[in-house]
Short mmCIF file of C-alpha atoms and ligand atoms in Angstrom, two decimals:
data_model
loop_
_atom_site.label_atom_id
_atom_site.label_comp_id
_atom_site.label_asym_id
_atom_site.label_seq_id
_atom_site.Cartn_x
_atom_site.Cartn_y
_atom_site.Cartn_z
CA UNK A 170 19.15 -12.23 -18.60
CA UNK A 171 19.31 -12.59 -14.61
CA UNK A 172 15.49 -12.55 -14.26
CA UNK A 173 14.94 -11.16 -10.42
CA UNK A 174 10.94 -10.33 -11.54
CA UNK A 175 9.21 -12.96 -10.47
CA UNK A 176 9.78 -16.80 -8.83
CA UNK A 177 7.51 -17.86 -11.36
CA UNK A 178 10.01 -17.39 -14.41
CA UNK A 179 11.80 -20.24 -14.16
CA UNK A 180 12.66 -23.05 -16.70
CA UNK A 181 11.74 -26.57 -16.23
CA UNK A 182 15.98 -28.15 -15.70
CA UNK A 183 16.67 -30.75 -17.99
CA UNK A 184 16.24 -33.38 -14.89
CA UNK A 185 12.60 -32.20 -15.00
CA UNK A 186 12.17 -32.03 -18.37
CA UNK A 187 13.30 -35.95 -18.91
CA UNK A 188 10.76 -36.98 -15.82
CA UNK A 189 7.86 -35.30 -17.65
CA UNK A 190 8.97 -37.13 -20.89
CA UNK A 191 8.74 -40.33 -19.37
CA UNK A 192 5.48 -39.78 -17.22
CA UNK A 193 3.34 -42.22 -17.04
CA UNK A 194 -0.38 -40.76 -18.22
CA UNK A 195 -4.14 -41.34 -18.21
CA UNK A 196 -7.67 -39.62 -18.23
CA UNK A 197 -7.25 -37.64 -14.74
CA UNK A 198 -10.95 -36.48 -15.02
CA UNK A 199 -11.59 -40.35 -14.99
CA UNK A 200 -9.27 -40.83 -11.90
CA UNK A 201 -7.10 -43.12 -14.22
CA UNK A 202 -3.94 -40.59 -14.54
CA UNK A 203 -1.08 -42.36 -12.36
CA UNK A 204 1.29 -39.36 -12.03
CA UNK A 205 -1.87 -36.77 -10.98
CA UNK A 206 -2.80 -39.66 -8.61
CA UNK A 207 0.88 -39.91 -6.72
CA UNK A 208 1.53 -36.24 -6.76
CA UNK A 209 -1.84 -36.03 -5.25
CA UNK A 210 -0.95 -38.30 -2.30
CA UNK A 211 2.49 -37.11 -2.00
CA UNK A 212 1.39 -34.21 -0.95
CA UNK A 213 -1.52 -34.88 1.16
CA UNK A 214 0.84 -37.26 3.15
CA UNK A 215 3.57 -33.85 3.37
CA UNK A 216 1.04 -31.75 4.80
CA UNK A 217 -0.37 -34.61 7.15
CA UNK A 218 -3.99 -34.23 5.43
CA UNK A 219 -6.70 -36.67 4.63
CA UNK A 220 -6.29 -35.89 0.37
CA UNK A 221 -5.53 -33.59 -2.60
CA UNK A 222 -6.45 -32.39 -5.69
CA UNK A 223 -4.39 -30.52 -8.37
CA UNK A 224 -5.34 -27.30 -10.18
CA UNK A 225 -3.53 -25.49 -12.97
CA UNK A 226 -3.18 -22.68 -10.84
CA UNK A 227 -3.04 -21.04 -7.02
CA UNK A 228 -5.97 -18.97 -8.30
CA UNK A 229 -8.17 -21.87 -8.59
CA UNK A 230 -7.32 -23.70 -5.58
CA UNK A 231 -7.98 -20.49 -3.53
CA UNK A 232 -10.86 -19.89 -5.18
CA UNK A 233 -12.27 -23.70 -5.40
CA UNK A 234 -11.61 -23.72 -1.93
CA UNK A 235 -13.73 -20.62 -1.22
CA UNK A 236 -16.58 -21.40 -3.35
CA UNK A 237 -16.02 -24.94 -0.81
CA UNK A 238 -16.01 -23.29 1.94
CA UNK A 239 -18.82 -21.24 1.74
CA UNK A 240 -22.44 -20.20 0.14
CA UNK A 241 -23.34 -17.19 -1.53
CA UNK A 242 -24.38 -14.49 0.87
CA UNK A 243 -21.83 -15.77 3.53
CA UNK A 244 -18.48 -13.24 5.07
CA UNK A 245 -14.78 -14.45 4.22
CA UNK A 246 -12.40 -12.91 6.56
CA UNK A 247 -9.07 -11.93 5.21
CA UNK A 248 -5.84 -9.37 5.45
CA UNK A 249 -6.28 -6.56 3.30
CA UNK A 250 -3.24 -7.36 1.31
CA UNK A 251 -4.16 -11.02 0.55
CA UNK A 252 -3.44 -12.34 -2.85
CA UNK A 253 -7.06 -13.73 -3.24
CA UNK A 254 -8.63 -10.29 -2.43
CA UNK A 255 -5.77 -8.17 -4.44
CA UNK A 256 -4.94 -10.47 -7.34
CA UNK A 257 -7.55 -12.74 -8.30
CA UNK A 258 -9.50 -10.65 -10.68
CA UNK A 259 -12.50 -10.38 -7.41
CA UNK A 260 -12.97 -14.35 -7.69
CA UNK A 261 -14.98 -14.20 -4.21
CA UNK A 262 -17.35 -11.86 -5.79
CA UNK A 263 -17.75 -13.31 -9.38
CA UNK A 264 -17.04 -16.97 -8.28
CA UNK A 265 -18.42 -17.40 -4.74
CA UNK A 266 -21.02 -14.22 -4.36
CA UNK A 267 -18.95 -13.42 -0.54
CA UNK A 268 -18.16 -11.01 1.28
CA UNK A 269 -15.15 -9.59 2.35
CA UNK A 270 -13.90 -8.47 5.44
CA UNK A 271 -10.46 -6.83 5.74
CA UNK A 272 -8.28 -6.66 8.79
CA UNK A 273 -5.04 -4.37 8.19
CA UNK A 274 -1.97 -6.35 9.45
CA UNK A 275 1.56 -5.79 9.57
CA UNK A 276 3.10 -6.80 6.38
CA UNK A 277 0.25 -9.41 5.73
CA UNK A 278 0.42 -10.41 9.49
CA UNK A 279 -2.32 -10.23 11.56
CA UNK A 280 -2.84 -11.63 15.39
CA UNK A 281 -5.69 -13.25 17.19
CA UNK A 282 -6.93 -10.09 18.56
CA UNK A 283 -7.24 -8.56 15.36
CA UNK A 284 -9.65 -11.60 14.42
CA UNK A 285 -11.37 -11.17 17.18
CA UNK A 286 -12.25 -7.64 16.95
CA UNK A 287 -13.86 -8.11 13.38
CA UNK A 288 -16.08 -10.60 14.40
CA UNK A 289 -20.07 -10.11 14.31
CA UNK A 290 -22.27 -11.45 17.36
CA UNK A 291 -25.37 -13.23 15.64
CA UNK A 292 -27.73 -11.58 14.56
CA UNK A 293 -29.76 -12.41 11.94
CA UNK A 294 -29.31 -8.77 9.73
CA UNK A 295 -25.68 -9.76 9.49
CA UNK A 296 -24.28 -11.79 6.59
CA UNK A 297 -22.74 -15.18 8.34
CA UNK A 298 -19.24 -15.37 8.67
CA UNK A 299 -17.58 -18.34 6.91
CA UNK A 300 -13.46 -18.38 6.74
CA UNK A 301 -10.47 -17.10 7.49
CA UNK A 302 -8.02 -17.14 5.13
CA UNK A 303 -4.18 -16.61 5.91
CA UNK A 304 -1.05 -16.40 3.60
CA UNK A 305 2.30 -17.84 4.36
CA UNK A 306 4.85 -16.61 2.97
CA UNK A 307 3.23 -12.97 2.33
CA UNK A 308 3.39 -12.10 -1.27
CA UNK A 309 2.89 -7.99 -0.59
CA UNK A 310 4.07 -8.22 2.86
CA UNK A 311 7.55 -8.71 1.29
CA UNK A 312 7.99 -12.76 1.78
CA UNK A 313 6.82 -11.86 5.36
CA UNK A 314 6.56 -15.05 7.26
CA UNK A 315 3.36 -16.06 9.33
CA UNK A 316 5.02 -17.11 12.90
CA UNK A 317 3.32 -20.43 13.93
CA UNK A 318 1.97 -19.41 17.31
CA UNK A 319 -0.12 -16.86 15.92
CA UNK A 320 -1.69 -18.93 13.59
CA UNK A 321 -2.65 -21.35 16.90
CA UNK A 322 -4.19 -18.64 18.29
CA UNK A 323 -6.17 -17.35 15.48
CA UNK A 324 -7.41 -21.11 14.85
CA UNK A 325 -8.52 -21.34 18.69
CA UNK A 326 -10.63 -18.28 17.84
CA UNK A 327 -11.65 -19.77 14.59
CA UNK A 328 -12.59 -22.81 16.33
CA UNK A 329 -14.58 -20.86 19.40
CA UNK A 330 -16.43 -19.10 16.39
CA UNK A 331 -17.37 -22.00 13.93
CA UNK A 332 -15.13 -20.48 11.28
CA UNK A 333 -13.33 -22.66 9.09
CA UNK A 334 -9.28 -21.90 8.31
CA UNK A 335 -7.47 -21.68 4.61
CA UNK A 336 -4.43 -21.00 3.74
CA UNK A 337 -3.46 -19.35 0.48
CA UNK A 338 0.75 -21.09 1.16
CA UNK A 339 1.34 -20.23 -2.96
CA UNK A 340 5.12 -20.09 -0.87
CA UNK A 341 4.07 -21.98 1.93
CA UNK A 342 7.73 -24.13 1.12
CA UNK A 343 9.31 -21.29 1.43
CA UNK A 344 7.96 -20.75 5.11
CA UNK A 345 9.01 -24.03 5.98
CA UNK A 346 12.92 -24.05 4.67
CA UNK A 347 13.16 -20.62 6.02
CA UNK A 348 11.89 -21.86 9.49
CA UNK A 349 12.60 -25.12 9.99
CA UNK A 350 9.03 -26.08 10.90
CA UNK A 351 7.42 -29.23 8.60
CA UNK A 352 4.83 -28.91 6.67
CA UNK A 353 2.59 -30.82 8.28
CA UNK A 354 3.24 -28.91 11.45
CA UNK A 355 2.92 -25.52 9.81
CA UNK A 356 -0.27 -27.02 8.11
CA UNK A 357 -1.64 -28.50 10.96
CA UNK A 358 -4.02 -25.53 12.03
CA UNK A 359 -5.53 -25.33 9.00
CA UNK A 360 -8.89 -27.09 7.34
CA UNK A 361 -7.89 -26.29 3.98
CA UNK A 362 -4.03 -25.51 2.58
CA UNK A 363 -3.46 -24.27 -1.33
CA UNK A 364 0.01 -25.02 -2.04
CA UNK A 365 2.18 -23.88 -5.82
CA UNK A 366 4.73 -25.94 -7.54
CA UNK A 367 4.90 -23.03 -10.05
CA UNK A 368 6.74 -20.77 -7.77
CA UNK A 369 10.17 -20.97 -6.18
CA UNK A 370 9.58 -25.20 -6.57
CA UNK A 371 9.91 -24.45 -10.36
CA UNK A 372 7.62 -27.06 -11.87
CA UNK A 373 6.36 -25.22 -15.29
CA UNK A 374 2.50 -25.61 -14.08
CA UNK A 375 0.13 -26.72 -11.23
CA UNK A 376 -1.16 -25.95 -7.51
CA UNK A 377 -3.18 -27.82 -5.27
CA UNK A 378 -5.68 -27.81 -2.40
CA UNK A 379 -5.87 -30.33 0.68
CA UNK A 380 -8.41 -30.88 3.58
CA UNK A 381 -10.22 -33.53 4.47
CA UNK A 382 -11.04 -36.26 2.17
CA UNK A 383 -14.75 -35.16 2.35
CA UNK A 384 -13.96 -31.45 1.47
CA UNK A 385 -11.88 -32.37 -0.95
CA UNK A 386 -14.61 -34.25 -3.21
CA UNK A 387 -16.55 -31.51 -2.47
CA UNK A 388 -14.07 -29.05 -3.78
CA UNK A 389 -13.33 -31.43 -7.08
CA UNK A 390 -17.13 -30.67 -8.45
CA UNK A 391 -16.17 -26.72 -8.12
CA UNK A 392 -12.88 -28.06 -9.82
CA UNK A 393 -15.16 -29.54 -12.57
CA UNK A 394 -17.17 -26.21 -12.41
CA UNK A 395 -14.38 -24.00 -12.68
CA UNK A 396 -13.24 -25.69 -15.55
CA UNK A 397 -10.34 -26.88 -14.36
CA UNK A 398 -10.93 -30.61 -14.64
CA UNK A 399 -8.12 -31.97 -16.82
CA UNK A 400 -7.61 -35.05 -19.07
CA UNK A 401 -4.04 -36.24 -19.28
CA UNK A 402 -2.43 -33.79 -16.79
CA UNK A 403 0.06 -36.14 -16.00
CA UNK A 404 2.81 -34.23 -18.38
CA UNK A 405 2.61 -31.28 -15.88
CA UNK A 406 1.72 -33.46 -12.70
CA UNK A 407 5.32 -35.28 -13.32
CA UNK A 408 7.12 -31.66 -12.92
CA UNK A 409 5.16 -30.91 -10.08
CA UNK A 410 6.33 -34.05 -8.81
CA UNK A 411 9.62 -33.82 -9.67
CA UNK A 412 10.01 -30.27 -7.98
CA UNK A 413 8.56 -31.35 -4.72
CA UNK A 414 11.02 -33.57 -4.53
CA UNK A 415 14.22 -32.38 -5.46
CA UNK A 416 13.65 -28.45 -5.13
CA UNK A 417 12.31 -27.76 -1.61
CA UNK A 418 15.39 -27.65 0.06
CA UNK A 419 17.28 -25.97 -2.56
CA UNK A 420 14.64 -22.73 -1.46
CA UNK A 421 17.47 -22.09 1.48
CA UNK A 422 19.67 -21.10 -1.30
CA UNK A 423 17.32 -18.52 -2.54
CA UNK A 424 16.62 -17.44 0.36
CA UNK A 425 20.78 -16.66 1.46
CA UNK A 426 21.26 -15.08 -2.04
CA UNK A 427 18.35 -12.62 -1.65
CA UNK A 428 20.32 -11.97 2.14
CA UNK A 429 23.02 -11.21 -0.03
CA UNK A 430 21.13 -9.22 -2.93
CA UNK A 431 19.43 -7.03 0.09
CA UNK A 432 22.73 -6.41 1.69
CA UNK A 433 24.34 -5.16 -1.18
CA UNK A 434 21.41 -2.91 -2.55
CA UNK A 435 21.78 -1.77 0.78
CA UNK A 436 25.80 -0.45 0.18
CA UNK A 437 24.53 1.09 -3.23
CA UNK A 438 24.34 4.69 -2.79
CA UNK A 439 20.70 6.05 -3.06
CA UNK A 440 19.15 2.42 -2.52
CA UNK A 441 16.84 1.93 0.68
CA UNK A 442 16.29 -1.56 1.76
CA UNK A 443 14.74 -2.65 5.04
CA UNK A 444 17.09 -5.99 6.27
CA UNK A 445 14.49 -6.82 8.65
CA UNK A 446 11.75 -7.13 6.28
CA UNK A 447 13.96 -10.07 4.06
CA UNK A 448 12.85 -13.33 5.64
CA UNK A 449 12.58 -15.19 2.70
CA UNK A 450 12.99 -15.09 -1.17
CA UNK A 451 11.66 -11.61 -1.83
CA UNK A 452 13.08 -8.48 -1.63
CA UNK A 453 11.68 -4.85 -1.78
CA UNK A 454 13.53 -1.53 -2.24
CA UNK A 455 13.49 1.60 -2.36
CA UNK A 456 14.42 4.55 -5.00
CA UNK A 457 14.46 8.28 -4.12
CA UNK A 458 11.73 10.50 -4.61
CA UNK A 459 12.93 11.80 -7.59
CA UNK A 460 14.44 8.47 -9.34
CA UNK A 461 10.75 6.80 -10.37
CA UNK A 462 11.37 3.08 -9.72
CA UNK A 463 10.40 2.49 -13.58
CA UNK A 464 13.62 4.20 -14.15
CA UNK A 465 15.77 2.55 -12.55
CA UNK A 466 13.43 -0.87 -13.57
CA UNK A 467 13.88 0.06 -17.98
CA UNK A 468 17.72 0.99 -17.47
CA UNK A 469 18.40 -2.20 -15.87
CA UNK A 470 16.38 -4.43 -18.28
CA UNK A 471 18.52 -2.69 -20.99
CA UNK A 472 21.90 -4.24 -19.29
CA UNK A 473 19.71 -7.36 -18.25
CA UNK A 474 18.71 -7.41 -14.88
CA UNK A 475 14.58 -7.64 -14.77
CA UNK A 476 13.36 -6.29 -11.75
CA UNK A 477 9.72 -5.27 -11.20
CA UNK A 478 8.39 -2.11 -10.09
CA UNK A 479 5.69 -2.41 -7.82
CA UNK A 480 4.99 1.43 -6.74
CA UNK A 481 6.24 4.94 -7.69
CA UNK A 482 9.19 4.44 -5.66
CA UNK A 483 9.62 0.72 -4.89
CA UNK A 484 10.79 -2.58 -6.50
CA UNK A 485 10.95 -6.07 -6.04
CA UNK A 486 13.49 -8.83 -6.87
CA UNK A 487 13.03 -12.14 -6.13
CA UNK A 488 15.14 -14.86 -6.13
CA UNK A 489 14.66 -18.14 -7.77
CA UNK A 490 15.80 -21.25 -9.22
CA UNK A 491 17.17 -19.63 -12.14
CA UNK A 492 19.63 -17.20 -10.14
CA UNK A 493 23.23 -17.97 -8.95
CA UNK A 494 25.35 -16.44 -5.94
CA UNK A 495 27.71 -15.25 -9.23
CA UNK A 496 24.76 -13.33 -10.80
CA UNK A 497 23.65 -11.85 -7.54
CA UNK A 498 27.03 -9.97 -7.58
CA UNK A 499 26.75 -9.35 -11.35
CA UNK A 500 23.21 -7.65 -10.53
CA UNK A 501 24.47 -5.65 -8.17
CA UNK A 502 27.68 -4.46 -9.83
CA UNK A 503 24.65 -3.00 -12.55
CA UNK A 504 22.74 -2.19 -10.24
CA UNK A 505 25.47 0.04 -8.78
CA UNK A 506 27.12 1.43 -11.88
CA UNK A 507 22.78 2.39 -13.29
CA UNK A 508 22.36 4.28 -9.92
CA UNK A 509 25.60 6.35 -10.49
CA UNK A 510 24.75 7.08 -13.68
CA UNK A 511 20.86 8.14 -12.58
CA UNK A 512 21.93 10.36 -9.74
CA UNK A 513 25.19 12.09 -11.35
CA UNK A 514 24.88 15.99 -11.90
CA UNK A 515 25.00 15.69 -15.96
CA UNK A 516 22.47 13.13 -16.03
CA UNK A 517 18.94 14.91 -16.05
CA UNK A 518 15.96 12.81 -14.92
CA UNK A 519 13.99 11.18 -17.43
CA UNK A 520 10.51 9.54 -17.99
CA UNK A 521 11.39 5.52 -19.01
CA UNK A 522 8.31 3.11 -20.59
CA UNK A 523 8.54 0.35 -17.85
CA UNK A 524 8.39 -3.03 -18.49
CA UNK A 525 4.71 -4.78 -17.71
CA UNK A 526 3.90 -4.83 -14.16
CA UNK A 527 3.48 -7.95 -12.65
CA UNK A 528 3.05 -8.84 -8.69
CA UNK A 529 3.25 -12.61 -9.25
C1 LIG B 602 1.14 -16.53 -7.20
C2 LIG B 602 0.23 -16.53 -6.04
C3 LIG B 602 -1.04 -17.12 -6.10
C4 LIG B 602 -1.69 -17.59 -7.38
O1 LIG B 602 -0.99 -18.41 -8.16
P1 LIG B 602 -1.24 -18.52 -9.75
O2 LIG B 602 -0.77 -19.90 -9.98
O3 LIG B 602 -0.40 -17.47 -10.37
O4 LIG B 602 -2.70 -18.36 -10.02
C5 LIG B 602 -1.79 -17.15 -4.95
N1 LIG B 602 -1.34 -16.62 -3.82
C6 LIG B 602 -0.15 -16.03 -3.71
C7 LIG B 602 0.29 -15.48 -2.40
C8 LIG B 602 0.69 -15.96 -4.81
O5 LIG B 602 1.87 -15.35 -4.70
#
């Protein structure tokens, strides 16, 4: 199967596999487990911040670092289309008891100004606002990258305000390879950064959350709270590991292959794909009205090619670790022959049970 669903389908490579096997291992909710303690540092010292801690998931280090961040009662300030107000089951609500305040931005991109207009002079009938949180790359924004001088400007008027900064950077790697910026430039602005090895890094599980040596001992007791406090996590840790070293740069190559995924969906007759809007790994199109994108999604699974539908009419393919240049052009050459097939005369249009919808 060429799996273009999700960056989060990949296979641990055999490379990874043997590094896990050999990892060395202790109690990590004890502080004794050596590979949570190095991937822990190694990653602090990347993003040029005081310390780490790893999570099982982006979920929890976004919403650690909320419940961190904040007190019940208190605002959270976010784009409409975040991940952590979309698709984390309303964490801030359940987990945090805040508030939050949308600003509608431009494929997940918002600008200083934008802050600044949702902000709330004192007063004390208003709840009190907290954080900001950003996400680089965009998940629903299409892979949509966050350009570096906004994010100055929005943490100038952060700082002005007494509002702390997150980022939710679940492809925050990707933003880097794609721009050339480091991480610890890109990660500079922010208090708080929640980083995946589970995406387009393609360690099997793990995310985590750095700040400030203080916040983060703060944000281990939510860790604790949350449940996800975890004995010999060393066996996942060592992917992790492994992936931040050898498969950051390798993102480039996902990155030119969904270039050349988007250009060719573009040649396919009845296929509408913004170029503009494919700045990293993902890429979103477009079926006609009367072609429902689970159509075209069921047909394809049938020949192999998982792609997910994400609306009546749209789809996403992502690239990833598992995906060649070859089976780019194998995808397409399906993808080409199903839409013939859909929008010939003879063929009349039918209903399809789509696969599960997932926006991971
Ligand atoms: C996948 C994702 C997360 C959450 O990661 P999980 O490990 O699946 O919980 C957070 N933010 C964004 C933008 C994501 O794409």
């Amino acid at each position: 199967m060429i799996d273009l669903r999700s960056d989060t389908v990949t296979q641990p490579t055999p490379e990874m596999r043997q590094t896990i096997a050999q990892a060395p291992v202790g109690d990590d909710v004890l502080g004794d487990d050596p590979t949570v303690n190095e991937l822990e540092e190694t990653v602090a010292v990347l993003l040029g911040k005081e310390a780490a801690v790893y999570m099982p998931s982006g979920t929890m280090t976004n919403q650690v670092a909320l419940r961190a961040h904040t007190e019940p009662g208190d605002e959270i300030i976010l784009e409409s289309q975040a991940h952590i107000y979309f698709y984390e089951a309303g964490g801030p609500a359940a987990l945090s008891g805040v508030m939050c305040k949308l600003i509608d931005g431009q494929r997940g991109i918002f600008t200083a100004t934008d802050l600044q207009a949702a902000l709330r002079p004192w007063n004390e009938h208003y709840p009190r606002t907290k954080l900001v949180c950003l996400e680089n790359t965009h998940n629903r924004g299409g892979g949509s990258i966050f350009p570096l001088s906004e994010i100055y400007a929005i943490a100038q008027v952060c700082q002005d305000n007494d509002l702390r900064l997150h980022l939710d950077g679940a492809r925050f790697w990707n933003a880097c390879v794609a721009t050339g910026i480091s991480e610890a430039e890109y990660a500079a602005p922010f208090d708080t950064v929640s980083v995946c090895f589970s995406k387009g890094l393609g360690a099997p599980v793990g995310s985590a959350l750095v700040g400030s040596k203080a916040f983060i001992q703060r944000a281990r007791r939510f860790r604790k709270m949350f449940g996800g406090g975890m004995r010999q996590a060393g066996i996942i840790a060592a992917g992790a590991l492994y992936a931040l070293r050898h498969h950051r740069d390798r993102l480039a190559t996902d990155h030119s292959n969904a270039q050349r995924l988007a250009q060719g969906l573009q040649a396919i007759d009845g296929i509408t794909v913004n170029l503009d809007h494919v700045q990293t790994n993902l890429v979103y199109f477009d079926t006609p009205n009367t072609m429902p994108a689970t159509t075209l999604a069921s047909e394809l699974a049938a020949l192999g090619v998982g792609v997910l539908p994400t609306a009546p009419n749209t789809l996403r393919a992502v690239t990833n670790l598992m995906v060649s240049q070859a089976d780019i052009d194998t995808a397409l050459d399906k993808i080409a022959t199903t839409m013939a097939k859909l929008q010939s005369p003879s063929m009349p249009a039918k209903s399809a049970t789509a696969p599960a919808v997932s926006r991971y």
